Amino acid sequence: MASTSETRDRGDGIAAILALLGVPGLISFAGGFPDPATFPRERAATLLAEFAASGETSAFQYAPTRGLAGPLDAIASRLEATQGRRPTDHELLIASGAIEGLELVSKTVLDPGDVAVIEGPTYLGAIMAFRGYDAELVAVPMDEHGLEVDELERRLAEGLRPKLLYTIPDHQNPAGVSMSTERRERLVELARRHGFLIVEDVAYRELVFEGDALPSLWSLAPDVVVQLGTTSKTFFPGVRLGWAVGPAEVSAQLVNAKQNTDQCAGALGQRLFEEYVRRGWIEEQLAQSRALYRRKSERMLDALDRWMPAGTSWTTPHGGFFSWLTLPDGVDSTDLAQRAVEQGVGIVPGGLFYADGSGADKVRLSFSMVDEQQIDEGIELLASLAR
Ligand SMILES: Cc1ncc(COP(=O)(O)O)c(C=O)c1O
């Protein structure tokens, strides 16, 4: 079956990226991993010791499928504080990461042949999730203000009938751009008018470098948006913890679907995160993470300015982990990635972020995990290869 081998090919692509990350000594702009410097080692140890000493059982036991009451309450309170809307008990569930949220949404919403609109480019994990349920993927392009909502509207007028639309409105992976408020408002109106579900992935939302985040799509239109969140980039991914919040009837279906995937997200991670939120530690970690990633981003952008040949352009992120590079005419990104890794620099060729194999002139650069001191050297080398 075409879709199966396609999925396998994409899976191989991810495996190749992960393999690149493993090469010792590589200056890697490849993976979208958080910087280990942000991991809350001591606080995690403190909390574990407390759980053990207090005789608490919930952290060590199976949890209800929707999530433990305390962690659900902590996440609901955070959504209220950061997005201005508190979900009801029937709208929120705790998932084993945003990637599980994508799987659950695909399983409940998509029938074979249904149209899923994605951003071009988008997160490979989402392409794989939708492909896994035999959806037809239709990409709508992006510019520096995010998804081109005008273009979407035009295609809807021409008869496009999506079941869902997947977007990463904040500091997009891989494009490093955010959707403007005006486009957010128009997008939710289109969803209401044409009856499709918006799947909003907020993986990088809280990692804004300066100022406040823009209104979330879910806060604008909780009737037509399922938001998928993760603690992977702001807490630590070792707990595999996220949330899905959306209309009560959709949420109930996600809970049903979760019963025969992993039944519940790990209770230990749920309890650790709950305490982290209640003690205000998450805010402290976020402040440090934002400053760290901002510094790294600026350093990488400076190096790009300094070294990249004429004809190269890139996006300027205001948060998150990524900048998206357009190579000069005639430079192929897969070829560049191959030559770069031979010289000790890891990058991800743009083709991995499109469902149709385009993106040969694009490269995703991640500044999140690369050693700060090696950013200049890595970009200089990359630029010499691009030249
Ligand atoms: C846009 C986006 N969504 C989801 C994920 C995965 O999140 P999680 O670790 O919670 O599964 C990532 C991780 O790279 C991502 O970039």
Coordinates of C-alpha atoms and ligand atoms in Angstrom, one line a residue:
M1 CA 0.0 0.0 0.0
A2 CA 1.3 3.4 -1.0
S3 CA 0.5 5.2 2.2
T4 CA 2.2 2.5 4.3
S5 CA 5.5 2.7 2.4
E6 CA 5.2 6.5 2.4
T7 CA 4.8 6.4 6.2
R8 CA 7.8 4.1 6.5
D9 CA 9.9 6.5 4.3
R10 CA 9.0 9.4 6.5
G11 CA 9.7 7.3 9.5
D12 CA 13.1 6.6 8.1
G13 CA 13.6 10.4 7.6
I14 CA 13.0 11.0 11.3
A15 CA 15.3 8.1 12.2
A16 CA 18.0 9.7 10.0
I17 CA 17.7 13.0 11.9
L18 CA 17.8 11.2 15.3
A19 CA 20.9 9.3 14.0
L20 CA 22.6 12.6 13.0
L21 CA 22.0 13.9 16.6
G22 CA 23.8 10.9 17.9
V23 CA 27.1 11.5 16.0
P24 CA 29.6 12.5 18.7
G25 CA 31.2 16.0 18.1
L26 CA 28.6 17.1 15.6
I27 CA 27.6 20.8 15.6
S28 CA 23.9 20.1 15.3
F29 CA 21.3 22.5 14.1
A30 CA 19.2 19.4 13.3
G31 CA 16.9 18.2 16.1
G32 CA 14.1 20.2 17.8
F33 CA 15.2 19.1 21.2
P34 CA 15.2 21.4 24.3
D35 CA 18.6 22.4 25.7
P36 CA 19.5 20.0 28.6
A37 CA 20.6 23.1 30.5
T38 CA 16.9 23.8 31.1
F39 CA 16.2 20.4 32.7
P40 CA 15.0 20.8 36.3
R41 CA 17.2 18.1 37.7
E42 CA 17.3 19.2 41.4
R43 CA 13.7 20.1 41.6
A44 CA 12.6 16.9 40.1
A45 CA 14.7 15.0 42.6
T46 CA 13.2 17.1 45.5
L47 CA 9.7 16.3 44.4
L48 CA 10.4 12.6 43.9
A49 CA 11.9 12.4 47.4
E50 CA 8.8 14.2 48.8
F51 CA 6.4 11.8 47.0
A52 CA 8.4 8.8 48.4
A53 CA 8.5 10.2 52.0
S54 CA 4.9 11.3 52.2
G55 CA 3.5 7.9 51.3
E56 CA 1.5 9.3 48.4
T57 CA 0.3 6.6 46.0
S58 CA -1.2 8.6 43.1
A59 CA 2.1 9.4 41.5
F60 CA 3.0 5.7 41.4
Q61 CA -0.4 4.3 40.4
Y62 CA -2.5 4.1 37.2
A63 CA -4.4 7.3 36.6
P64 CA -7.9 7.9 35.2
T65 CA -7.9 8.1 31.4
R66 CA -8.7 11.8 31.3
G67 CA -5.9 12.5 33.9
L68 CA -5.5 12.9 37.6
A69 CA -7.8 15.6 39.2
G70 CA -4.9 17.7 40.6
P71 CA -2.8 17.9 37.5
L72 CA -6.0 18.6 35.4
D73 CA -6.8 21.5 37.7
A74 CA -3.2 22.8 37.5
I75 CA -3.3 22.7 33.7
A76 CA -6.7 24.3 33.6
S77 CA -5.5 27.1 35.9
R78 CA -2.5 27.7 33.7
L79 CA -4.6 27.8 30.6
E80 CA -6.8 30.4 32.3
A81 CA -3.7 32.4 33.4
T82 CA -1.9 32.3 30.0
Q83 CA -4.8 32.1 27.5
G84 CA -7.7 33.8 29.4
R85 CA -10.1 30.9 29.3
R86 CA -10.5 28.1 31.8
P87 CA -11.7 24.8 30.3
T88 CA -14.6 22.9 31.8
D89 CA -13.9 19.4 33.2
H90 CA -15.4 17.9 30.0
E91 CA -13.1 19.8 27.7
L92 CA -9.6 19.0 29.0
L93 CA -7.6 15.7 29.0
I94 CA -4.0 14.9 29.7
A95 CA -2.1 13.1 26.9
S96 CA 1.2 11.4 26.6
G97 CA 2.7 14.4 24.7
A98 CA 1.3 16.4 21.8
I99 CA 2.2 13.6 19.5
E100 CA -0.3 11.4 21.2
G101 CA -2.8 14.2 20.9
L102 CA -2.2 14.1 17.1
E103 CA -2.7 10.4 17.1
L104 CA -6.0 10.6 19.1
V105 CA -7.4 13.4 17.0
S106 CA -6.5 11.5 13.8
K107 CA -8.1 8.3 15.0
T108 CA -11.3 10.0 16.1
V109 CA -11.8 12.5 13.3
L110 CA -10.3 11.2 10.1
D111 CA -11.8 8.6 7.8
P112 CA -9.8 7.4 4.8
G113 CA -9.8 10.0 2.0
D114 CA -10.8 12.9 4.3
V115 CA -9.0 16.1 3.6
A116 CA -6.6 17.5 6.2
V117 CA -5.3 20.9 5.5
I118 CA -1.8 21.5 6.7
E119 CA 0.6 24.4 6.6
G120 CA 3.3 24.2 3.9
P121 CA 5.8 23.5 5.5
T122 CA 4.7 21.7 8.8
Y123 CA 5.8 19.4 11.6
L124 CA 6.7 15.9 10.2
G125 CA 5.0 14.2 13.2
A126 CA 1.7 15.6 12.1
I127 CA 2.2 14.6 8.5
M128 CA 2.9 11.1 9.7
A129 CA -0.1 11.0 12.0
F130 CA -2.6 12.1 9.3
R131 CA -1.0 9.8 6.8
G132 CA -1.4 7.0 9.2
Y133 CA -5.2 7.3 8.9
D134 CA -5.1 7.7 5.1
A135 CA -6.1 11.3 5.0
E136 CA -5.6 13.4 1.9
L137 CA -3.1 16.1 2.8
V138 CA -3.5 19.6 1.2
A139 CA -0.9 22.1 2.1
V140 CA -1.6 25.8 2.2
P141 CA 1.5 28.0 2.0
M142 CA 2.8 30.3 4.7
D143 CA 4.5 33.7 4.7
E144 CA 6.1 35.8 7.4
H145 CA 2.6 36.2 9.0
G146 CA 1.9 32.5 9.2
L147 CA -0.7 30.5 7.2
E148 CA -1.9 32.4 4.1
V149 CA -5.6 32.6 5.1
D150 CA -6.5 34.4 1.9
E151 CA -5.3 31.5 -0.1
L152 CA -7.2 29.1 2.2
E153 CA -10.4 31.1 1.7
R154 CA -9.9 31.0 -2.1
R155 CA -9.5 27.3 -2.1
L156 CA -12.6 26.9 0.2
A157 CA -14.5 29.0 -2.3
E158 CA -13.4 26.7 -5.0
G159 CA -14.8 23.7 -3.2
L160 CA -12.1 22.4 -0.9
R161 CA -13.9 20.6 2.0
P162 CA -11.5 19.8 4.8
K163 CA -12.4 17.7 7.8
L164 CA -9.6 19.4 9.8
L165 CA -7.0 22.0 9.5
Y166 CA -3.7 21.6 11.5
T167 CA -1.7 24.7 12.4
I168 CA 1.2 25.7 14.7
P169 CA 0.4 29.4 15.0
D170 CA 3.2 30.3 17.4
H171 CA 6.9 30.1 16.3
Q172 CA 6.1 27.5 13.8
N173 CA 8.0 24.3 13.3
P174 CA 9.9 24.5 11.0
A175 CA 9.2 28.0 9.6
G176 CA 9.9 30.0 12.8
V177 CA 7.0 32.4 12.1
S178 CA 3.8 33.2 13.9
M179 CA 0.3 33.8 12.6
S180 CA -0.9 37.4 12.9
T181 CA -3.9 38.1 15.2
E182 CA -5.9 39.3 12.2
R183 CA -5.4 36.0 10.5
R184 CA -6.3 34.0 13.6
E185 CA -9.6 35.8 13.8
R186 CA -10.3 35.1 10.1
L187 CA -9.3 31.5 10.3
V188 CA -11.7 30.7 13.1
E189 CA -14.5 32.4 11.2
L190 CA -13.7 30.2 8.2
A191 CA -13.8 27.1 10.4
R192 CA -17.2 28.1 11.7
R193 CA -18.5 28.9 8.2
H194 CA -17.2 25.8 6.5
G195 CA -17.6 23.4 9.4
F196 CA -14.1 22.1 9.8
L197 CA -12.2 21.4 13.0
I198 CA -9.0 23.4 13.7
V199 CA -6.2 21.5 15.4
E200 CA -4.0 24.1 17.1
D201 CA -0.5 22.9 18.1
V202 CA 0.9 25.2 20.8
A203 CA 4.2 23.4 21.3
Y204 CA 6.3 26.6 21.3
R205 CA 3.7 29.1 22.4
E206 CA 5.2 29.8 25.8
L207 CA 8.7 30.3 24.5
V208 CA 8.1 33.8 23.2
F209 CA 11.3 35.8 23.5
E210 CA 9.7 39.1 24.5
G211 CA 6.2 40.4 25.4
D212 CA 3.0 38.4 25.4
A213 CA 1.9 35.6 23.2
L214 CA -0.9 36.4 20.6
P215 CA -4.4 35.1 21.4
S216 CA -4.7 31.4 21.0
L217 CA -7.1 30.0 18.4
W218 CA -8.7 27.9 21.2
S219 CA -9.4 31.0 23.3
L220 CA -10.9 32.8 20.3
A221 CA -13.1 29.8 19.3
P222 CA -13.4 27.0 21.8
D223 CA -16.3 25.7 19.7
V224 CA -14.2 24.8 16.7
V225 CA -10.7 24.3 18.0
V226 CA -8.9 21.4 19.6
Q227 CA -5.7 22.7 21.1
L228 CA -2.8 20.3 21.6
G229 CA -0.2 21.3 24.2
T230 CA 3.0 19.8 25.5
T231 CA 5.3 20.2 28.4
S232 CA 8.3 18.8 26.4
K233 CA 9.8 22.2 25.5
T234 CA 9.1 24.0 28.7
F235 CA 9.5 21.3 31.4
F236 CA 11.2 18.2 30.1
P237 CA 10.3 15.6 27.4
G238 CA 11.4 12.6 29.5
V239 CA 7.9 12.7 31.1
R240 CA 6.0 12.6 27.8
L241 CA 3.2 14.9 28.9
G242 CA 0.8 17.1 27.2
W243 CA -2.9 18.1 27.0
A244 CA -5.8 18.3 24.5
V245 CA -8.5 20.8 25.1
G246 CA -11.5 21.2 22.8
P247 CA -15.3 21.0 22.5
A248 CA -16.7 18.5 25.1
E249 CA -18.1 16.1 22.5
V250 CA -14.7 15.9 20.7
S251 CA -12.9 15.6 24.1
A252 CA -15.1 12.6 25.1
Q253 CA -14.1 10.9 21.8
L254 CA -10.4 11.5 22.5
V255 CA -10.8 10.0 26.0
N256 CA -12.5 6.9 24.4
A257 CA -9.7 6.6 21.8
K258 CA -7.1 6.9 24.6
Q259 CA -8.6 3.9 26.4
N260 CA -7.0 1.6 23.8
T261 CA -3.8 3.4 23.2
D262 CA -2.0 3.8 26.6
Q263 CA -5.1 4.1 28.8
C264 CA -3.6 7.0 30.8
A265 CA -0.6 9.3 30.7
G266 CA 2.0 8.5 33.3
A267 CA 0.9 9.6 36.7
L268 CA 4.4 10.3 37.9
G269 CA 4.9 13.0 35.2
Q270 CA 1.4 14.4 35.9
R271 CA 2.2 14.8 39.6
L272 CA 5.7 16.3 39.0
F273 CA 4.2 18.8 36.6
E274 CA 1.3 19.7 38.9
E275 CA 3.7 20.5 41.7
Y276 CA 6.0 22.4 39.4
V277 CA 3.1 24.6 38.4
R278 CA 1.7 25.0 41.9
R279 CA 5.0 26.1 43.3
G280 CA 5.6 28.7 40.6
W281 CA 8.7 26.8 39.4
I282 CA 7.5 26.6 35.9
E283 CA 7.5 30.4 35.6
E284 CA 11.1 30.5 36.8
Q285 CA 12.1 27.8 34.3
L286 CA 10.3 29.6 31.5
A287 CA 12.0 32.9 32.2
Q288 CA 15.4 31.1 32.0
S289 CA 14.5 29.2 28.9
R290 CA 13.2 32.2 27.0
A291 CA 16.4 34.1 27.8
L292 CA 18.6 31.2 26.8
Y293 CA 16.8 30.5 23.5
R294 CA 16.6 34.2 22.6
R295 CA 20.4 34.5 23.1
K296 CA 21.1 31.5 20.9
S297 CA 18.7 32.7 18.3
E298 CA 20.3 36.1 18.1
R299 CA 23.7 34.5 17.9
M300 CA 22.7 32.3 15.0
L301 CA 21.0 35.1 13.1
D302 CA 24.1 37.3 13.5
A303 CA 26.2 34.5 12.2
L304 CA 23.9 34.0 9.2
D305 CA 24.1 37.7 8.5
R306 CA 27.8 37.6 8.6
W307 CA 28.5 34.4 6.6
M308 CA 25.7 33.4 4.3
P309 CA 26.1 34.0 0.6
A310 CA 24.0 36.5 -1.4
G311 CA 20.7 34.9 -2.5
T312 CA 20.2 33.2 0.9
S313 CA 17.3 34.3 3.1
W314 CA 15.9 33.2 6.5
T315 CA 13.0 33.9 8.9
T316 CA 13.5 35.8 12.1
P317 CA 11.9 33.9 15.0
H318 CA 10.4 35.7 17.9
G319 CA 10.3 32.6 20.0
G320 CA 10.6 28.8 19.8
F321 CA 13.5 26.8 18.3
F322 CA 13.7 27.4 14.6
S323 CA 14.7 29.6 11.6
W324 CA 13.8 28.5 8.1
L325 CA 16.4 29.1 5.4
T326 CA 15.9 29.5 1.7
L327 CA 19.0 28.6 -0.3
P328 CA 20.4 30.4 -3.3
D329 CA 19.3 29.1 -6.7
G330 CA 20.7 25.8 -7.6
V331 CA 21.7 24.7 -4.1
D332 CA 19.9 21.5 -3.1
S333 CA 19.2 21.1 0.6
T334 CA 19.5 17.3 0.8
D335 CA 22.8 17.5 -0.9
L336 CA 23.9 20.4 1.4
A337 CA 22.8 18.4 4.5
Q338 CA 24.8 15.4 3.3
R339 CA 28.0 17.5 2.7
A340 CA 27.4 19.3 6.0
V341 CA 27.3 16.2 8.1
E342 CA 30.5 15.0 6.5
Q343 CA 32.1 18.2 7.7
G344 CA 30.5 17.8 11.2
V345 CA 27.4 20.1 10.9
G346 CA 23.9 18.8 11.2
I347 CA 20.9 20.4 9.5
V348 CA 17.5 19.2 8.3
P349 CA 16.7 19.4 4.6
G350 CA 13.3 21.2 3.9
G351 CA 11.8 18.3 2.0
L352 CA 11.0 16.5 5.3
F353 CA 8.4 19.2 6.2
Y354 CA 6.2 18.9 3.1
A355 CA 3.8 16.1 2.2
D356 CA 4.5 16.4 -1.5
G357 CA 8.3 16.3 -1.6
S358 CA 8.8 20.1 -2.3
G359 CA 11.2 22.2 -0.2
A360 CA 14.4 21.3 -2.0
D361 CA 15.7 24.8 -1.5
K362 CA 14.8 25.0 2.2
V363 CA 16.6 24.1 5.4
R364 CA 15.4 24.0 9.0
L365 CA 18.0 25.4 11.4
S366 CA 17.4 24.7 15.1
F367 CA 19.3 26.8 17.6
S368 CA 17.8 25.1 20.7
M369 CA 20.3 22.4 21.4
V370 CA 23.5 23.5 19.6
D371 CA 26.3 24.5 21.9
E372 CA 26.3 28.3 22.1
Q373 CA 30.0 28.5 21.6
Q374 CA 29.8 26.5 18.4
I375 CA 27.1 28.4 16.6
D376 CA 29.5 30.8 14.7
E377 CA 31.7 27.9 13.6
G378 CA 28.8 25.8 12.5
I379 CA 27.2 28.6 10.5
E380 CA 30.4 29.6 8.9
L381 CA 31.1 26.1 7.7
L382 CA 27.5 25.7 6.4
A383 CA 27.9 29.0 4.5
S384 CA 31.1 27.9 2.9
L385 CA 29.4 24.7 1.7
A386 CA 26.4 26.7 0.4
R387 CA 28.8 28.9 -1.5
Ligands
LIG1 C1 5.0 21.3 16.5 C2 5.3 20.2 17.4 N1 4.3 19.5 17.9 C3 4.5 18.4 18.7 C4 5.7 18.0 19.1 C5 5.9 16.8 19.9 O1 5.5 17.1 21.2 P1 5.6 15.9 22.3 O2 7.0 15.8 22.8 O3 4.7 16.5 23.4 O4 5.0 14.7 21.8 C6 6.8 18.7 18.6 C7 8.2 18.2 18.9 O5 9.1 18.4 18.2 C8 6.6 19.8 17.7 O6 7.6 20.5 17.2

